[in-house]
């Protein structure tokens, strides 16, 4: 399947340029490196050094349960903390019903999905998302 790499809104490699296997492998490697995804050739696995790690930290920092403020809404991350077990997706369990939170996030351009009654799933995929997208999500969540 042909592909192209977009860099700063410009096409760097057109799809029809990928006619040699070696050329494609180099381009895919560049694509991984540029997106924050690193490939360990010895193990044959792809490990995401991703914005999911940053998102996990920010959720824990700003939205953990605070015993001194028992009525403050909080978020619990139910996805395993180990990046090898979770990939880039985080499942967030909210202490409040998720429907209104989800609708507000959607209005502000955040793409995610829900599992009623209180789980929001968000996946800051390194290939498409940046830390600024994670920051936007946290800011949007804070405005709820």
mmCIF file of C-alpha atoms in Angstrom:
data_model
loop_
_atom_site.group_PDB
_atom_site.id
_atom_site.type_symbol
_atom_site.label_atom_id
_atom_site.label_comp_id
_atom_site.label_asym_id
_atom_site.label_seq_id
_atom_site.Cartn_x
_atom_site.Cartn_y
_atom_site.Cartn_z
ATOM 1 C CA UNK A 1 0.000 0.000 0.000
ATOM 2 C CA UNK A 2 1.506 3.385 -0.962
ATOM 3 C CA UNK A 3 1.974 6.039 1.683
ATOM 4 C CA UNK A 4 3.315 9.520 2.032
ATOM 5 C CA UNK A 5 4.828 11.390 4.922
ATOM 6 C CA UNK A 6 3.511 14.804 5.845
ATOM 7 C CA UNK A 7 5.988 17.123 7.479
ATOM 8 C CA UNK A 8 4.811 20.567 8.558
ATOM 9 C CA UNK A 9 1.864 20.252 6.207
ATOM 10 C CA UNK A 10 4.003 19.393 3.158
ATOM 11 C CA UNK A 11 4.321 16.077 1.394
ATOM 12 C CA UNK A 12 7.925 14.955 1.770
ATOM 13 C CA UNK A 13 7.683 11.643 -0.061
ATOM 14 C CA UNK A 14 4.953 11.060 -2.623
ATOM 15 C CA UNK A 15 3.251 7.685 -2.577
ATOM 16 C CA UNK A 16 4.613 6.612 -5.971
ATOM 17 C CA UNK A 17 8.218 7.189 -4.789
ATOM 18 C CA UNK A 18 8.061 4.028 -2.726
ATOM 19 C CA UNK A 19 9.075 1.509 -5.382
ATOM 20 C CA UNK A 20 12.028 -0.124 -3.593
ATOM 21 C CA UNK A 21 11.785 -2.065 -0.347
ATOM 22 C CA UNK A 22 14.983 -0.515 1.115
ATOM 23 C CA UNK A 23 13.737 2.965 0.343
ATOM 24 C CA UNK A 24 10.421 2.253 2.066
ATOM 25 C CA UNK A 25 12.117 0.829 5.155
ATOM 26 C CA UNK A 26 14.256 3.954 5.528
ATOM 27 C CA UNK A 27 11.221 6.182 5.112
ATOM 28 C CA UNK A 28 9.187 4.204 7.629
ATOM 29 C CA UNK A 29 12.090 4.375 10.081
ATOM 30 C CA UNK A 30 12.199 8.153 9.625
ATOM 31 C CA UNK A 31 8.429 8.306 10.099
ATOM 32 C CA UNK A 32 8.708 6.363 13.374
ATOM 33 C CA UNK A 33 11.547 8.559 14.641
ATOM 34 C CA UNK A 34 9.784 11.788 13.700
ATOM 35 C CA UNK A 35 6.622 10.714 15.526
ATOM 36 C CA UNK A 36 8.259 9.581 18.757
ATOM 37 C CA UNK A 37 7.852 5.863 18.032
ATOM 38 C CA UNK A 38 11.069 3.874 18.324
ATOM 39 C CA UNK A 39 11.667 0.408 16.940
ATOM 40 C CA UNK A 40 13.889 -2.093 18.718
ATOM 41 C CA UNK A 41 15.137 -4.308 15.890
ATOM 42 C CA UNK A 42 16.733 -6.848 18.246
ATOM 43 C CA UNK A 43 13.413 -7.624 19.897
ATOM 44 C CA UNK A 44 11.307 -6.943 16.820
ATOM 45 C CA UNK A 45 8.935 -4.727 18.794
ATOM 46 C CA UNK A 46 7.802 -1.148 18.529
ATOM 47 C CA UNK A 47 7.763 0.805 21.780
ATOM 48 C CA UNK A 48 5.947 4.088 21.958
ATOM 49 C CA UNK A 49 7.801 6.772 23.853
ATOM 50 C CA UNK A 50 4.669 8.756 23.781
ATOM 51 C CA UNK A 51 2.459 11.505 24.896
ATOM 52 C CA UNK A 52 0.448 8.833 26.769
ATOM 53 C CA UNK A 53 3.206 8.909 29.396
ATOM 54 C CA UNK A 54 2.774 12.680 29.703
ATOM 55 C CA UNK A 55 -0.996 12.325 29.812
ATOM 56 C CA UNK A 56 -0.736 9.700 32.554
ATOM 57 C CA UNK A 57 1.475 12.009 34.628
ATOM 58 C CA UNK A 58 -0.814 15.030 34.194
ATOM 59 C CA UNK A 59 -3.968 13.054 35.043
ATOM 60 C CA UNK A 60 -2.323 11.694 38.188
ATOM 61 C CA UNK A 61 -1.001 15.132 39.122
ATOM 62 C CA UNK A 62 -4.194 17.148 38.621
ATOM 63 C CA UNK A 63 -7.046 14.660 38.974
ATOM 64 C CA UNK A 64 -6.081 12.097 41.609
ATOM 65 C CA UNK A 65 -8.444 11.598 44.526
ATOM 66 C CA UNK A 66 -7.734 14.187 47.230
ATOM 67 C CA UNK A 67 -8.755 13.023 50.738
ATOM 68 C CA UNK A 68 -8.838 16.640 51.946
ATOM 69 C CA UNK A 69 -11.419 17.458 49.221
ATOM 70 C CA UNK A 70 -13.750 14.436 49.116
ATOM 71 C CA UNK A 71 -16.371 16.134 46.888
ATOM 72 C CA UNK A 72 -13.877 17.195 44.220
ATOM 73 C CA UNK A 73 -14.308 15.114 41.025
ATOM 74 C CA UNK A 74 -11.357 12.830 40.406
ATOM 75 C CA UNK A 75 -10.043 10.467 37.753
ATOM 76 C CA UNK A 76 -8.537 7.013 38.200
ATOM 77 C CA UNK A 77 -6.465 5.507 35.371
ATOM 78 C CA UNK A 78 -7.595 1.906 34.961
ATOM 79 C CA UNK A 79 -5.193 1.087 32.129
ATOM 80 C CA UNK A 80 -1.931 -0.617 33.224
ATOM 81 C CA UNK A 81 0.827 1.908 33.893
ATOM 82 C CA UNK A 82 3.411 -0.198 32.048
ATOM 83 C CA UNK A 83 3.658 1.209 28.478
ATOM 84 C CA UNK A 84 4.450 -2.282 27.142
ATOM 85 C CA UNK A 85 1.022 -3.456 28.347
ATOM 86 C CA UNK A 86 -1.088 -0.451 27.396
ATOM 87 C CA UNK A 87 0.264 1.074 24.205
ATOM 88 C CA UNK A 88 -0.857 4.672 23.871
ATOM 89 C CA UNK A 89 -4.472 4.282 24.996
ATOM 90 C CA UNK A 90 -5.591 5.250 28.501
ATOM 91 C CA UNK A 91 -8.924 4.343 30.071
ATOM 92 C CA UNK A 92 -9.920 6.976 32.597
ATOM 93 C CA UNK A 93 -12.554 6.237 35.226
ATOM 94 C CA UNK A 94 -14.289 9.414 36.406
ATOM 95 C CA UNK A 95 -15.977 9.908 39.767
ATOM 96 C CA UNK A 96 -18.834 11.636 37.924
ATOM 97 C CA UNK A 97 -21.076 10.404 35.076
ATOM 98 C CA UNK A 98 -19.126 10.652 31.848
ATOM 99 C CA UNK A 99 -21.814 11.761 29.350
ATOM 100 C CA UNK A 100 -21.617 15.540 30.029
ATOM 101 C CA UNK A 101 -17.805 15.488 30.198
ATOM 102 C CA UNK A 102 -17.681 13.601 26.882
ATOM 103 C CA UNK A 103 -20.075 16.040 25.166
ATOM 104 C CA UNK A 104 -18.020 19.056 26.279
ATOM 105 C CA UNK A 105 -14.771 17.433 25.133
ATOM 106 C CA UNK A 106 -16.309 16.684 21.729
ATOM 107 C CA UNK A 107 -17.492 20.294 21.362
ATOM 108 C CA UNK A 108 -13.918 21.450 21.929
ATOM 109 C CA UNK A 109 -12.406 19.110 19.344
ATOM 110 C CA UNK A 110 -11.196 16.239 21.523
ATOM 111 C CA UNK A 111 -11.702 12.822 19.939
ATOM 112 C CA UNK A 112 -12.284 10.018 22.420
ATOM 113 C CA UNK A 113 -14.949 7.482 23.327
ATOM 114 C CA UNK A 114 -16.812 6.390 26.427
ATOM 115 C CA UNK A 115 -17.890 3.290 28.263
ATOM 116 C CA UNK A 116 -20.893 4.074 30.447
ATOM 117 C CA UNK A 117 -21.294 4.913 33.212
ATOM 118 C CA UNK A 118 -17.943 6.576 33.928
ATOM 119 C CA UNK A 119 -15.055 5.558 31.634
ATOM 120 C CA UNK A 120 -13.475 7.740 28.970
ATOM 121 C CA UNK A 121 -10.937 6.209 26.589
ATOM 122 C CA UNK A 122 -8.346 8.471 25.013
ATOM 123 C CA UNK A 123 -5.397 7.510 22.824
ATOM 124 C CA UNK A 124 -2.776 10.167 22.081
ATOM 125 C CA UNK A 125 -1.196 8.219 19.210
ATOM 126 C CA UNK A 126 2.404 9.451 18.706
ATOM 127 C CA UNK A 127 2.061 9.259 14.944
ATOM 128 C CA UNK A 128 -0.784 11.809 14.940
ATOM 129 C CA UNK A 129 -0.708 13.625 18.287
ATOM 130 C CA UNK A 130 1.788 15.821 20.073
ATOM 131 C CA UNK A 131 2.301 16.964 23.634
ATOM 132 C CA UNK A 132 0.403 20.129 22.728
ATOM 133 C CA UNK A 133 -2.630 17.932 21.979
ATOM 134 C CA UNK A 134 -2.267 16.372 25.430
ATOM 135 C CA UNK A 135 -2.019 19.853 26.944
ATOM 136 C CA UNK A 136 -5.180 20.873 25.041
ATOM 137 C CA UNK A 137 -6.983 17.825 26.465
ATOM 138 C CA UNK A 138 -5.911 18.655 30.046
ATOM 139 C CA UNK A 139 -6.938 22.314 29.630
ATOM 140 C CA UNK A 140 -10.283 21.281 28.172
ATOM 141 C CA UNK A 141 -10.849 18.822 31.006
ATOM 142 C CA UNK A 142 -9.973 21.543 33.538
ATOM 143 C CA UNK A 143 -12.634 23.833 32.111
ATOM 144 C CA UNK A 144 -15.383 21.303 32.937
#
